[in-house]
PDB file of C-alpha atoms and ligand atoms in Angstrom:
ATOM      1  CA  MET L1469       0.000   0.000   0.000  1.00 45.00           C
ATOM      2  CA  ALA L1470       1.508   3.372  -0.953  1.00 47.00           C
ATOM      3  CA  ALA L1471       1.908   5.953   1.816  1.00 47.00           C
ATOM      4  CA  GLN L1472      -0.985   8.403   2.045  1.00 69.00           C
ATOM      5  CA  ASN L1473      -1.897  11.159   4.465  1.00 92.00           C
ATOM      6  CA  LEU L1474      -5.007  10.377   6.457  1.00 97.00           C
ATOM      7  CA  LEU L1475      -2.933  10.287   9.667  1.00 98.00           C
ATOM      8  CA  ALA L1476       0.087  12.344   8.619  1.00 97.00           C
ATOM      9  CA  ASP L1477       2.363  13.247  11.543  1.00 94.00           C
ATOM     10  CA  ARG L1478      -0.012  11.735  14.075  1.00 98.00           C
ATOM     11  CA  THR L1479       1.096   9.273  16.689  1.00 98.00           C
ATOM     12  CA  ILE L1480      -1.070   6.215  17.168  1.00 98.00           C
ATOM     13  CA  ILE L1481      -0.590   3.603  19.891  1.00 99.00           C
ATOM     14  CA  VAL L1482      -1.869   0.141  19.005  1.00 99.00           C
ATOM     15  CA  THR L1483      -1.932  -2.345  21.874  1.00 99.00           C
ATOM     16  CA  GLY L1484      -1.553  -6.031  21.112  1.00 98.00           C
ATOM     17  CA  ALA L1485       0.092  -5.130  17.801  1.00 98.00           C
ATOM     18  CA  ALA L1486       2.788  -7.816  17.747  1.00 98.00           C
ATOM     19  CA  THR L1487       0.505 -10.035  15.715  1.00 98.00           C
ATOM     20  CA  GLY L1488      -2.961 -10.585  14.257  1.00 98.00           C
ATOM     21  CA  ILE L1489      -5.492  -7.790  13.986  1.00 98.00           C
ATOM     22  CA  GLY L1490      -3.322  -5.325  15.943  1.00 98.00           C
ATOM     23  CA  GLN L1491      -0.473  -5.842  13.495  1.00 98.00           C
ATOM     24  CA  ALA L1492      -2.808  -5.026  10.593  1.00 98.00           C
ATOM     25  CA  PHE L1493      -3.922  -1.834  12.388  1.00 98.00           C
ATOM     26  CA  ALA L1494      -0.303  -0.780  12.989  1.00 98.00           C
ATOM     27  CA  VAL L1495       0.690  -1.276   9.352  1.00 98.00           C
ATOM     28  CA  GLY L1496      -2.505   0.399   8.123  1.00 98.00           C
ATOM     29  CA  CYS L1497      -1.882   3.480  10.304  1.00 98.00           C
ATOM     30  CA  ALA L1498       1.741   3.693   9.161  1.00 98.00           C
ATOM     31  CA  ALA L1499       0.665   3.510   5.516  1.00 97.00           C
ATOM     32  CA  GLN L1500      -1.463   6.593   6.214  1.00 98.00           C
ATOM     33  CA  GLY L1501       1.479   8.584   7.534  1.00 97.00           C
ATOM     34  CA  ALA L1502       1.244   7.898  11.273  1.00 98.00           C
ATOM     35  CA  ASN L1503       4.059   7.230  13.702  1.00 98.00           C
ATOM     36  CA  VAL L1504       3.072   3.966  15.305  1.00 98.00           C
ATOM     37  CA  VAL L1505       3.697   2.728  18.829  1.00 98.00           C
ATOM     38  CA  ILE L1506       3.487  -1.047  18.815  1.00 98.00           C
ATOM     39  CA  ALA L1507       2.614  -1.961  22.389  1.00 98.00           C
ATOM     40  CA  ASP L1508       2.545  -5.617  23.330  1.00 98.00           C
ATOM     41  CA  LEU L1509       3.523  -8.148  25.972  1.00 98.00           C
ATOM     42  CA  ASN L1510       5.534  -9.948  23.310  1.00 97.00           C
ATOM     43  CA  SER L1511       8.285  -9.029  20.908  1.00 96.00           C
ATOM     44  CA  ALA L1512       7.023  -6.861  18.065  1.00 97.00           C
ATOM     45  CA  ASP L1513       9.982  -7.155  15.663  1.00 97.00           C
ATOM     46  CA  GLU L1514       7.819  -8.507  12.843  1.00 98.00           C
ATOM     47  CA  THR L1515       5.364  -5.595  13.072  1.00 98.00           C
ATOM     48  CA  VAL L1516       8.201  -3.053  13.268  1.00 98.00           C
ATOM     49  CA  ALA L1517       9.646  -4.481  10.030  1.00 98.00           C
ATOM     50  CA  LEU L1518       6.238  -4.369   8.298  1.00 98.00           C
ATOM     51  CA  VAL L1519       5.666  -0.765   9.395  1.00 98.00           C
ATOM     52  CA  GLU L1520       9.071   0.238   8.087  1.00 96.00           C
ATOM     53  CA  GLN L1521       8.352  -1.528   4.796  1.00 97.00           C
ATOM     54  CA  VAL L1522       5.458   0.900   4.171  1.00 97.00           C
ATOM     55  CA  GLY L1523       7.713   3.833   5.040  1.00 95.00           C
ATOM     56  CA  GLY L1524       6.446   4.355   8.577  1.00 96.00           C
ATOM     57  CA  ARG L1525       8.201   5.108  11.850  1.00 97.00           C
ATOM     58  CA  ALA L1526       7.668   2.556  14.602  1.00 98.00           C
ATOM     59  CA  LEU L1527       8.420   2.330  18.292  1.00 98.00           C
ATOM     60  CA  ALA L1528       8.032  -1.055  19.961  1.00 98.00           C
ATOM     61  CA  VAL L1529       7.108  -0.872  23.645  1.00 98.00           C
ATOM     62  CA  LYS L1530       6.712  -3.831  25.957  1.00 98.00           C
ATOM     63  CA  VAL L1531       3.528  -3.369  27.943  1.00 98.00           C
ATOM     64  CA  ASP L1532       1.146  -5.369  30.057  1.00 98.00           C
ATOM     65  CA  VAL L1533      -2.134  -3.502  29.694  1.00 98.00           C
ATOM     66  CA  SER L1534      -3.393  -5.019  32.949  1.00 98.00           C
ATOM     67  CA  ASP L1535      -0.626  -3.218  34.858  1.00 98.00           C
ATOM     68  CA  ASP L1536      -1.264   0.464  35.529  1.00 98.00           C
ATOM     69  CA  ALA L1537       2.412   1.475  35.812  1.00 98.00           C
ATOM     70  CA  SER L1538       3.189  -0.360  32.589  1.00 98.00           C
ATOM     71  CA  THR L1539       0.507   1.548  30.652  1.00 99.00           C
ATOM     72  CA  GLN L1540       1.761   4.861  32.068  1.00 98.00           C
ATOM     73  CA  ALA L1541       5.264   3.946  30.910  1.00 98.00           C
ATOM     74  CA  MET L1542       3.859   3.086  27.455  1.00 98.00           C
ATOM     75  CA  ALA L1543       2.302   6.548  27.113  1.00 99.00           C
ATOM     76  CA  GLN L1544       5.495   8.218  28.351  1.00 98.00           C
ATOM     77  CA  ALA L1545       7.610   6.257  25.852  1.00 98.00           C
ATOM     78  CA  ALA L1546       5.324   7.429  23.035  1.00 98.00           C
ATOM     79  CA  LEU L1547       5.664  11.049  24.175  1.00 98.00           C
ATOM     80  CA  ASP L1548       9.444  10.775  24.607  1.00 98.00           C
ATOM     81  CA  ARG L1549       9.854   9.434  21.077  1.00 98.00           C
ATOM     82  CA  PHE L1550       7.184  11.264  19.082  1.00 98.00           C
ATOM     83  CA  GLY L1551       6.123  14.212  21.307  1.00 98.00           C
ATOM     84  CA  ARG L1552       2.386  13.591  21.044  1.00 98.00           C
ATOM     85  CA  ILE L1553      -0.360  10.953  21.185  1.00 98.00           C
ATOM     86  CA  ASP L1554      -3.253  11.361  18.752  1.00 98.00           C
ATOM     87  CA  GLY L1555      -4.792   7.931  18.775  1.00 99.00           C
ATOM     88  CA  LEU L1556      -5.060   4.772  20.836  1.00 99.00           C
ATOM     89  CA  VAL L1557      -6.355   1.436  19.602  1.00 99.00           C
ATOM     90  CA  ASN L1558      -7.259  -0.745  22.578  1.00 99.00           C
ATOM     91  CA  ASN L1559      -6.794  -4.064  20.789  1.00 99.00           C
ATOM     92  CA  ALA L1560      -4.800  -6.228  23.236  1.00 99.00           C
ATOM     93  CA  ALA L1561      -6.881  -8.936  24.826  1.00 98.00           C
ATOM     94  CA  TYR L1562      -6.841 -12.160  26.715  1.00 98.00           C
ATOM     95  CA  PHE L1563      -8.343 -14.064  23.800  1.00 97.00           C
ATOM     96  CA  ARG L1564      -5.980 -16.651  22.321  1.00 96.00           C
ATOM     97  CA  GLU L1565      -5.901 -18.540  25.648  1.00 95.00           C
ATOM     98  CA  VAL L1566      -9.679 -18.635  26.122  1.00 96.00           C
ATOM     99  CA  LYS L1567     -10.964 -22.204  26.287  1.00 93.00           C
ATOM    100  CA  LEU L1568     -14.481 -23.294  25.447  1.00 92.00           C
ATOM    101  CA  THR L1569     -15.942 -23.880  28.942  1.00 96.00           C
ATOM    102  CA  PRO L1570     -19.511 -24.202  30.242  1.00 98.00           C
ATOM    103  CA  PHE L1571     -20.094 -21.047  32.266  1.00 98.00           C
ATOM    104  CA  GLU L1572     -20.562 -22.869  35.555  1.00 98.00           C
ATOM    105  CA  GLU L1573     -17.096 -24.425  35.192  1.00 98.00           C
ATOM    106  CA  ILE L1574     -15.081 -21.285  34.457  1.00 98.00           C
ATOM    107  CA  ASP L1575     -12.097 -21.010  36.811  1.00 98.00           C
ATOM    108  CA  PRO L1576     -12.595 -17.893  38.981  1.00 98.00           C
ATOM    109  CA  ALA L1577      -8.911 -17.011  38.567  1.00 98.00           C
ATOM    110  CA  ILE L1578      -9.338 -17.006  34.766  1.00 98.00           C
ATOM    111  CA  TRP L1579     -12.511 -14.934  35.143  1.00 98.00           C
ATOM    112  CA  ASP L1580     -10.540 -12.319  37.097  1.00 98.00           C
ATOM    113  CA  ARG L1581      -7.573 -12.365  34.719  1.00 98.00           C
ATOM    114  CA  ILE L1582      -9.668 -11.875  31.590  1.00 98.00           C
ATOM    115  CA  PHE L1583     -11.377  -8.864  33.167  1.00 98.00           C
ATOM    116  CA  GLN L1584      -7.996  -7.470  34.217  1.00 98.00           C
ATOM    117  CA  VAL L1585      -6.715  -7.544  30.652  1.00 98.00           C
ATOM    118  CA  ASN L1586      -9.812  -6.917  28.536  1.00 98.00           C
ATOM    119  CA  VAL L1587     -11.651  -4.400  30.714  1.00 99.00           C
ATOM    120  CA  LYS L1588      -9.218  -2.907  33.218  1.00 98.00           C
ATOM    121  CA  GLY L1589      -6.620  -2.791  30.428  1.00 99.00           C
ATOM    122  CA  VAL L1590      -8.858  -0.606  28.258  1.00 99.00           C
ATOM    123  CA  TRP L1591      -9.497   1.728  31.183  1.00 98.00           C
ATOM    124  CA  GLN L1592      -5.822   1.948  32.126  1.00 98.00           C
ATOM    125  CA  CYS L1593      -4.539   2.553  28.592  1.00 99.00           C
ATOM    126  CA  SER L1594      -7.225   5.199  28.037  1.00 98.00           C
ATOM    127  CA  LYS L1595      -6.341   7.069  31.216  1.00 98.00           C
ATOM    128  CA  ALA L1596      -2.648   6.837  30.369  1.00 98.00           C
ATOM    129  CA  VAL L1597      -3.108   8.689  27.057  1.00 98.00           C
ATOM    130  CA  LEU L1598      -5.831  11.138  28.101  1.00 98.00           C
ATOM    131  CA  PRO L1599      -3.561  13.846  29.613  1.00 98.00           C
ATOM    132  CA  ALA L1600      -1.588  14.158  26.354  1.00 98.00           C
ATOM    133  CA  MET L1601      -4.743  14.212  24.223  1.00 98.00           C
ATOM    134  CA  ARG L1602      -6.345  16.808  26.507  1.00 97.00           C
ATOM    135  CA  LYS L1603      -3.249  18.995  26.301  1.00 97.00           C
ATOM    136  CA  GLN L1604      -3.248  18.753  22.513  1.00 97.00           C
ATOM    137  CA  GLY L1605      -6.978  19.545  22.353  1.00 97.00           C
ATOM    138  CA  GLY L1606      -8.177  16.200  21.064  1.00 98.00           C
ATOM    139  CA  GLY L1607      -7.614  12.620  20.050  1.00 98.00           C
ATOM    140  CA  ALA L1608      -9.335   9.408  19.100  1.00 99.00           C
ATOM    141  CA  ILE L1609      -9.669   6.151  21.008  1.00 99.00           C
ATOM    142  CA  VAL L1610     -10.815   3.035  19.183  1.00 99.00           C
ATOM    143  CA  ASN L1611     -11.717   0.020  21.295  1.00 99.00           C
ATOM    144  CA  ILE L1612     -11.891  -3.493  19.919  1.00 99.00           C
ATOM    145  CA  ALA L1613     -14.814  -5.532  21.211  1.00 98.00           C
ATOM    146  CA  SER L1614     -16.380  -8.489  19.396  1.00 98.00           C
ATOM    147  CA  VAL L1615     -19.578  -9.398  17.671  1.00 97.00           C
ATOM    148  CA  VAL L1616     -20.101 -11.981  20.441  1.00 96.00           C
ATOM    149  CA  ALA L1617     -20.874  -9.063  22.781  1.00 98.00           C
ATOM    150  CA  VAL L1618     -23.946  -8.422  20.641  1.00 96.00           C
ATOM    151  CA  ALA L1619     -24.817 -11.952  19.521  1.00 95.00           C
ATOM    152  CA  GLY L1620     -23.647 -14.098  22.482  1.00 95.00           C
ATOM    153  CA  GLN L1621     -21.542 -17.238  22.153  1.00 93.00           C
ATOM    154  CA  PRO L1622     -21.953 -20.394  24.224  1.00 94.00           C
ATOM    155  CA  GLY L1623     -18.909 -21.536  26.202  1.00 95.00           C
ATOM    156  CA  TYR L1624     -17.213 -18.136  26.360  1.00 96.00           C
ATOM    157  CA  LEU L1625     -19.208 -16.267  29.002  1.00 98.00           C
ATOM    158  CA  HIS L1626     -16.197 -14.602  30.613  1.00 98.00           C
ATOM    159  CA  TYR L1627     -14.872 -13.380  27.242  1.00 98.00           C
ATOM    160  CA  VAL L1628     -18.349 -12.317  26.063  1.00 98.00           C
ATOM    161  CA  ALA L1629     -18.875 -10.382  29.313  1.00 98.00           C
ATOM    162  CA  THR L1630     -15.591  -8.496  28.919  1.00 98.00           C
ATOM    163  CA  LYS L1631     -16.437  -7.460  25.369  1.00 98.00           C
ATOM    164  CA  GLY L1632     -19.893  -6.332  26.492  1.00 98.00           C
ATOM    165  CA  ALA L1633     -18.148  -4.203  29.085  1.00 98.00           C
ATOM    166  CA  VAL L1634     -15.964  -2.702  26.349  1.00 99.00           C
ATOM    167  CA  LEU L1635     -19.095  -1.673  24.397  1.00 98.00           C
ATOM    168  CA  SER L1636     -20.527   0.085  27.477  1.00 98.00           C
ATOM    169  CA  MET L1637     -17.204   1.611  28.505  1.00 98.00           C
ATOM    170  CA  THR L1638     -16.918   3.122  25.051  1.00 98.00           C
ATOM    171  CA  LYS L1639     -20.141   5.036  25.588  1.00 98.00           C
ATOM    172  CA  GLY L1640     -19.184   6.129  29.099  1.00 98.00           C
ATOM    173  CA  LEU L1641     -15.733   7.242  27.993  1.00 98.00           C
ATOM    174  CA  ALA L1642     -17.144   9.045  24.951  1.00 98.00           C
ATOM    175  CA  LYS L1643     -19.459  11.111  27.158  1.00 98.00           C
ATOM    176  CA  GLU L1644     -16.690  11.892  29.626  1.00 97.00           C
ATOM    177  CA  CYS L1645     -13.952  12.673  27.101  1.00 97.00           C
ATOM    178  CA  GLY L1646     -15.977  14.668  24.579  1.00 98.00           C
ATOM    179  CA  ALA L1647     -15.365  17.905  26.454  1.00 96.00           C
ATOM    180  CA  HIS L1648     -11.648  17.425  25.808  1.00 96.00           C
ATOM    181  CA  GLY L1649     -12.127  16.843  22.082  1.00 98.00           C
ATOM    182  CA  VAL L1650     -11.461  13.131  22.485  1.00 98.00           C
ATOM    183  CA  ARG L1651     -13.725  10.793  20.523  1.00 98.00           C
ATOM    184  CA  VAL L1652     -14.181   7.180  21.613  1.00 98.00           C
ATOM    185  CA  ASN L1653     -15.673   4.476  19.389  1.00 99.00           C
ATOM    186  CA  VAL L1654     -15.659   0.693  19.229  1.00 99.00           C
ATOM    187  CA  ILE L1655     -15.291  -1.874  16.465  1.00 99.00           C
ATOM    188  CA  ALA L1656     -16.936  -5.279  16.912  1.00 98.00           C
ATOM    189  CA  PRO L1657     -15.229  -7.751  14.565  1.00 98.00           C
ATOM    190  CA  GLY L1658     -16.745 -11.038  13.470  1.00 96.00           C
ATOM    191  CA  PHE L1659     -14.771 -14.273  13.397  1.00 95.00           C
ATOM    192  CA  VAL L1660     -11.385 -13.252  11.969  1.00 96.00           C
ATOM    193  CA  ILE L1661      -8.710 -15.675  10.842  1.00 95.00           C
ATOM    194  CA  THR L1662      -5.630 -14.995  13.009  1.00 96.00           C
ATOM    195  CA  GLY L1663      -3.157 -17.100  14.964  1.00 95.00           C
ATOM    196  CA  ALA L1664      -5.588 -16.854  17.858  1.00 95.00           C
ATOM    197  CA  THR L1665      -8.502 -18.429  16.012  1.00 93.00           C
ATOM    198  CA  GLN L1666      -6.936 -20.881  13.614  1.00 87.00           C
ATOM    199  CA  ASN L1667      -7.457 -23.745  16.060  1.00 81.00           C
ATOM    200  CA  ARG L1668     -11.047 -22.890  16.937  1.00 82.00           C
ATOM    201  CA  PRO L1669     -13.596 -25.548  15.884  1.00 81.00           C
ATOM    202  CA  ILE L1670     -14.074 -25.678  12.112  1.00 82.00           C
ATOM    203  CA  GLU L1671     -17.886 -25.829  12.579  1.00 84.00           C
ATOM    204  CA  TRP L1672     -17.655 -22.374  14.112  1.00 79.00           C
ATOM    205  CA  GLN L1673     -15.818 -20.915  11.205  1.00 82.00           C
ATOM    206  CA  GLN L1674     -18.336 -22.473   8.852  1.00 86.00           C
ATOM    207  CA  SER L1675     -21.339 -21.234  10.820  1.00 85.00           C
ATOM    208  CA  PHE L1676     -20.013 -17.646  10.790  1.00 85.00           C
ATOM    209  CA  LEU L1677     -19.264 -17.883   7.090  1.00 89.00           C
ATOM    210  CA  LYS L1678     -22.733 -19.169   6.222  1.00 91.00           C
ATOM    211  CA  ALA L1679     -24.442 -16.406   8.220  1.00 93.00           C
ATOM    212  CA  ARG L1680     -22.629 -13.573   6.431  1.00 96.00           C
ATOM    213  CA  ALA L1681     -24.006 -11.410   3.656  1.00 97.00           C
ATOM    214  CA  ILE L1682     -20.453 -11.414   2.261  1.00 96.00           C
ATOM    215  CA  SER L1683     -19.729 -15.109   2.331  1.00 92.00           C
ATOM    216  CA  ARG L1684     -15.969 -15.389   2.718  1.00 94.00           C
ATOM    217  CA  GLU L1685     -13.379 -15.606   5.477  1.00 94.00           C
ATOM    218  CA  GLN L1686     -12.768 -12.407   7.434  1.00 96.00           C
ATOM    219  CA  ARG L1687      -9.135 -11.305   7.573  1.00 97.00           C
ATOM    220  CA  PRO L1688      -7.410  -8.687   9.769  1.00 98.00           C
ATOM    221  CA  ASP L1689      -7.165  -6.295   6.795  1.00 98.00           C
ATOM    222  CA  ASP L1690     -10.961  -6.214   6.612  1.00 98.00           C
ATOM    223  CA  LEU L1691     -10.943  -4.162   9.843  1.00 98.00           C
ATOM    224  CA  VAL L1692      -8.300  -1.616   8.919  1.00 98.00           C
ATOM    225  CA  GLY L1693     -10.454   0.809   6.900  1.00 98.00           C
ATOM    226  CA  THR L1694     -12.939   1.189   9.757  1.00 98.00           C
ATOM    227  CA  ALA L1695     -10.129   1.838  12.258  1.00 99.00           C
ATOM    228  CA  LEU L1696      -8.576   4.460   9.968  1.00 98.00           C
ATOM    229  CA  TYR L1697     -11.948   6.155   9.607  1.00 98.00           C
ATOM    230  CA  LEU L1698     -12.450   6.262  13.382  1.00 98.00           C
ATOM    231  CA  LEU L1699      -8.898   7.465  14.074  1.00 98.00           C
ATOM    232  CA  SER L1700      -8.941  10.193  11.434  1.00 98.00           C
ATOM    233  CA  ASP L1701     -10.780  13.487  10.919  1.00 97.00           C
ATOM    234  CA  LEU L1702     -13.153  11.680   8.547  1.00 97.00           C
ATOM    235  CA  SER L1703     -15.134  10.718  11.669  1.00 98.00           C
ATOM    236  CA  GLY L1704     -14.702  14.072  13.439  1.00 98.00           C
ATOM    237  CA  PHE L1705     -18.332  14.204  14.648  1.00 98.00           C
ATOM    238  CA  VAL L1706     -18.681  10.502  15.481  1.00 98.00           C
ATOM    239  CA  SER L1707     -18.335   9.336  19.088  1.00 98.00           C
ATOM    240  CA  GLY L1708     -19.666   6.585  21.324  1.00 98.00           C
ATOM    241  CA  GLN L1709     -20.548   4.411  18.326  1.00 98.00           C
ATOM    242  CA  THR L1710     -20.274   0.669  17.782  1.00 98.00           C
ATOM    243  CA  ILE L1711     -19.399  -0.441  14.251  1.00 98.00           C
ATOM    244  CA  ILE L1712     -19.853  -4.140  13.595  1.00 98.00           C
ATOM    245  CA  VAL L1713     -17.439  -5.322  10.911  1.00 98.00           C
ATOM    246  CA  ASP L1714     -18.419  -8.917  10.218  1.00 97.00           C
ATOM    247  CA  GLY L1715     -19.371  -9.164   6.553  1.00 97.00           C
ATOM    248  CA  GLY L1716     -23.030  -8.504   7.299  1.00 97.00           C
ATOM    249  CA  HIS L1717     -23.744 -11.255   9.817  1.00 96.00           C
ATOM    250  CA  ILE L1718     -25.320  -9.221  12.620  1.00 95.00           C
ATOM    251  CA  MET L1719     -27.450  -6.343  11.306  1.00 94.00           C
ATOM    252  CA  TYR L1720     -29.298  -3.774  13.358  1.00 84.00           C
TER     253      TYR L1720
HETATM  254  N1  LIG F 260      -9.722 -12.992  15.793  1.00 94.97           N
HETATM  255  C1  LIG F 260     -11.030 -12.900  15.990  1.00 94.97           C
HETATM  256  O1  LIG F 260     -11.841 -13.704  15.486  1.00 94.97           O
HETATM  257  C2  LIG F 260     -11.592 -11.783  16.831  1.00 94.97           C
HETATM  258  C3  LIG F 260     -12.981 -11.559  16.779  1.00 94.97           C
HETATM  259  C4  LIG F 260     -13.520 -10.520  17.532  1.00 94.97           C
HETATM  260  C5  LIG F 260     -12.687  -9.740  18.308  1.00 94.97           C
HETATM  261  N2  LIG F 260     -11.356  -9.989  18.349  1.00 94.97           N
HETATM  262  C6  LIG F 260     -10.523  -9.119  19.168  1.00 94.97           C
HETATM  263  O2  LIG F 260      -9.517  -8.565  18.344  1.00 94.97           O
HETATM  264  C7  LIG F 260      -8.336  -8.336  19.118  1.00 94.97           C
HETATM  265  C8  LIG F 260      -7.135  -9.017  18.493  1.00 94.97           C
HETATM  266  O3  LIG F 260      -7.412 -10.395  18.291  1.00 94.97           O
HETATM  267  P1  LIG F 260      -6.389 -11.337  17.502  1.00 94.97           P
HETATM  268  O4  LIG F 260      -7.203 -12.418  16.881  1.00 94.97           O
HETATM  269  O5  LIG F 260      -5.485 -10.520  16.651  1.00 94.97           O
HETATM  270  O6  LIG F 260      -5.591 -11.990  18.727  1.00 94.97           O
HETATM  271  P2  LIG F 260      -4.009 -12.298  18.924  1.00 94.97           P
HETATM  272  O7  LIG F 260      -3.918 -13.231  20.071  1.00 94.97           O
HETATM  273  O8  LIG F 260      -3.419 -12.708  17.612  1.00 94.97           O
HETATM  274  O9  LIG F 260      -3.404 -10.885  19.316  1.00 94.97           O
HETATM  275  C9  LIG F 260      -3.576 -10.355  20.603  1.00 94.97           C
HETATM  276  C10 LIG F 260      -2.319  -9.608  20.969  1.00 94.97           C
HETATM  277  O10 LIG F 260      -2.518  -9.031  22.259  1.00 94.97           O
HETATM  278  C11 LIG F 260      -1.321  -9.217  23.024  1.00 94.97           C
HETATM  279  N3  LIG F 260      -1.662  -9.202  24.446  1.00 94.97           N
HETATM  280  C12 LIG F 260      -2.357 -10.130  25.137  1.00 94.97           C
HETATM  281  N4  LIG F 260      -2.420  -9.800  26.433  1.00 94.97           N
HETATM  282  C13 LIG F 260      -1.763  -8.618  26.567  1.00 94.97           C
HETATM  283  C14 LIG F 260      -1.475  -7.770  27.666  1.00 94.97           C
HETATM  284  N5  LIG F 260      -1.885  -8.083  28.912  1.00 94.97           N
HETATM  285  N6  LIG F 260      -0.777  -6.648  27.443  1.00 94.97           N
HETATM  286  C15 LIG F 260      -0.329  -6.342  26.200  1.00 94.97           C
HETATM  287  N7  LIG F 260      -0.549  -7.109  25.115  1.00 94.97           N
HETATM  288  C16 LIG F 260      -1.252  -8.241  25.302  1.00 94.97           C
HETATM  289  C17 LIG F 260      -0.774 -10.565  22.568  1.00 94.97           C
HETATM  290  O11 LIG F 260       0.612 -10.691  22.868  1.00 94.97           O
HETATM  291  C18 LIG F 260      -1.076 -10.521  21.068  1.00 94.97           C
HETATM  292  O12 LIG F 260      -0.005  -9.954  20.337  1.00 94.97           O
HETATM  293  C19 LIG F 260      -8.675  -8.813  20.535  1.00 94.97           C
HETATM  294  O13 LIG F 260      -9.169  -7.733  21.286  1.00 94.97           O
HETATM  295  C20 LIG F 260      -9.792  -9.815  20.292  1.00 94.97           C
HETATM  296  O14 LIG F 260     -10.593  -9.987  21.436  1.00 94.97           O
HETATM  297  C21 LIG F 260     -10.789 -10.996  17.618  1.00 94.97           C
END
């Protein structure tokens, strides 16, 4: 993709960008002129290389979004390197590890951990970037939920509950941050083929595919255009909204 200017000179932090959907967001933002902070628990060398291939500037930061001090350090590293923070994509999640479990058998420790990462993590990353956005007079936060928060999914109650919380938090944050010029929106992806989902039951993949208006596999790149829209001035008067990107499975 040739470099363009939708996000020229802006700094965007993408959490969970070492792989999968987050990696696609990071590369997509870089291709639109952004400086990208690739924030992940794991090594992000592959994403850094891909960002540089499209002519972007990348900073890899090790972060655990469930740890408040770690998210503060992430925001500070972005400011030290690029001097500003214009966008945050709250994409990191406890997701790959989630096991299909009847709700009454979910381990309470796993229940707590998934909320720490998927819900507390979104809160902590958002509060870490807010002071910089407020000082600059604005910014955009894009949360990543899931279509299962709208449609439900048996065997994943803890995960479904966290993504439902992300939908509600988006609205609460949008109301609270609007006065500072900060917009907050959420994308709910359908079943996307990534390293996290490739081992999920094949019947699942097939059932999602059959239910779609656009009957093909969903890939990480299918989400990038919506994220760019929400991060850029194209959506300057849009806040608190949920956009389902699932090939026309759930419609409302
Ligand atoms: N793949 C799908 O079908 C699908 C569908 C709906 C929603 N989602 C959501 O999209 C996002 C990305 O999913 P994916 O399929 O790319 O998953 P993935 O497992 O490939 O990527 C998740 C990334 O988050 C990082 N991460 C996990 N815990 C972290 C923590 N505590 N701190 C920092 N980084 C952490 C991981 O290291 C990994 O790089 C998640 O929020 C997921 O819930 C995925």
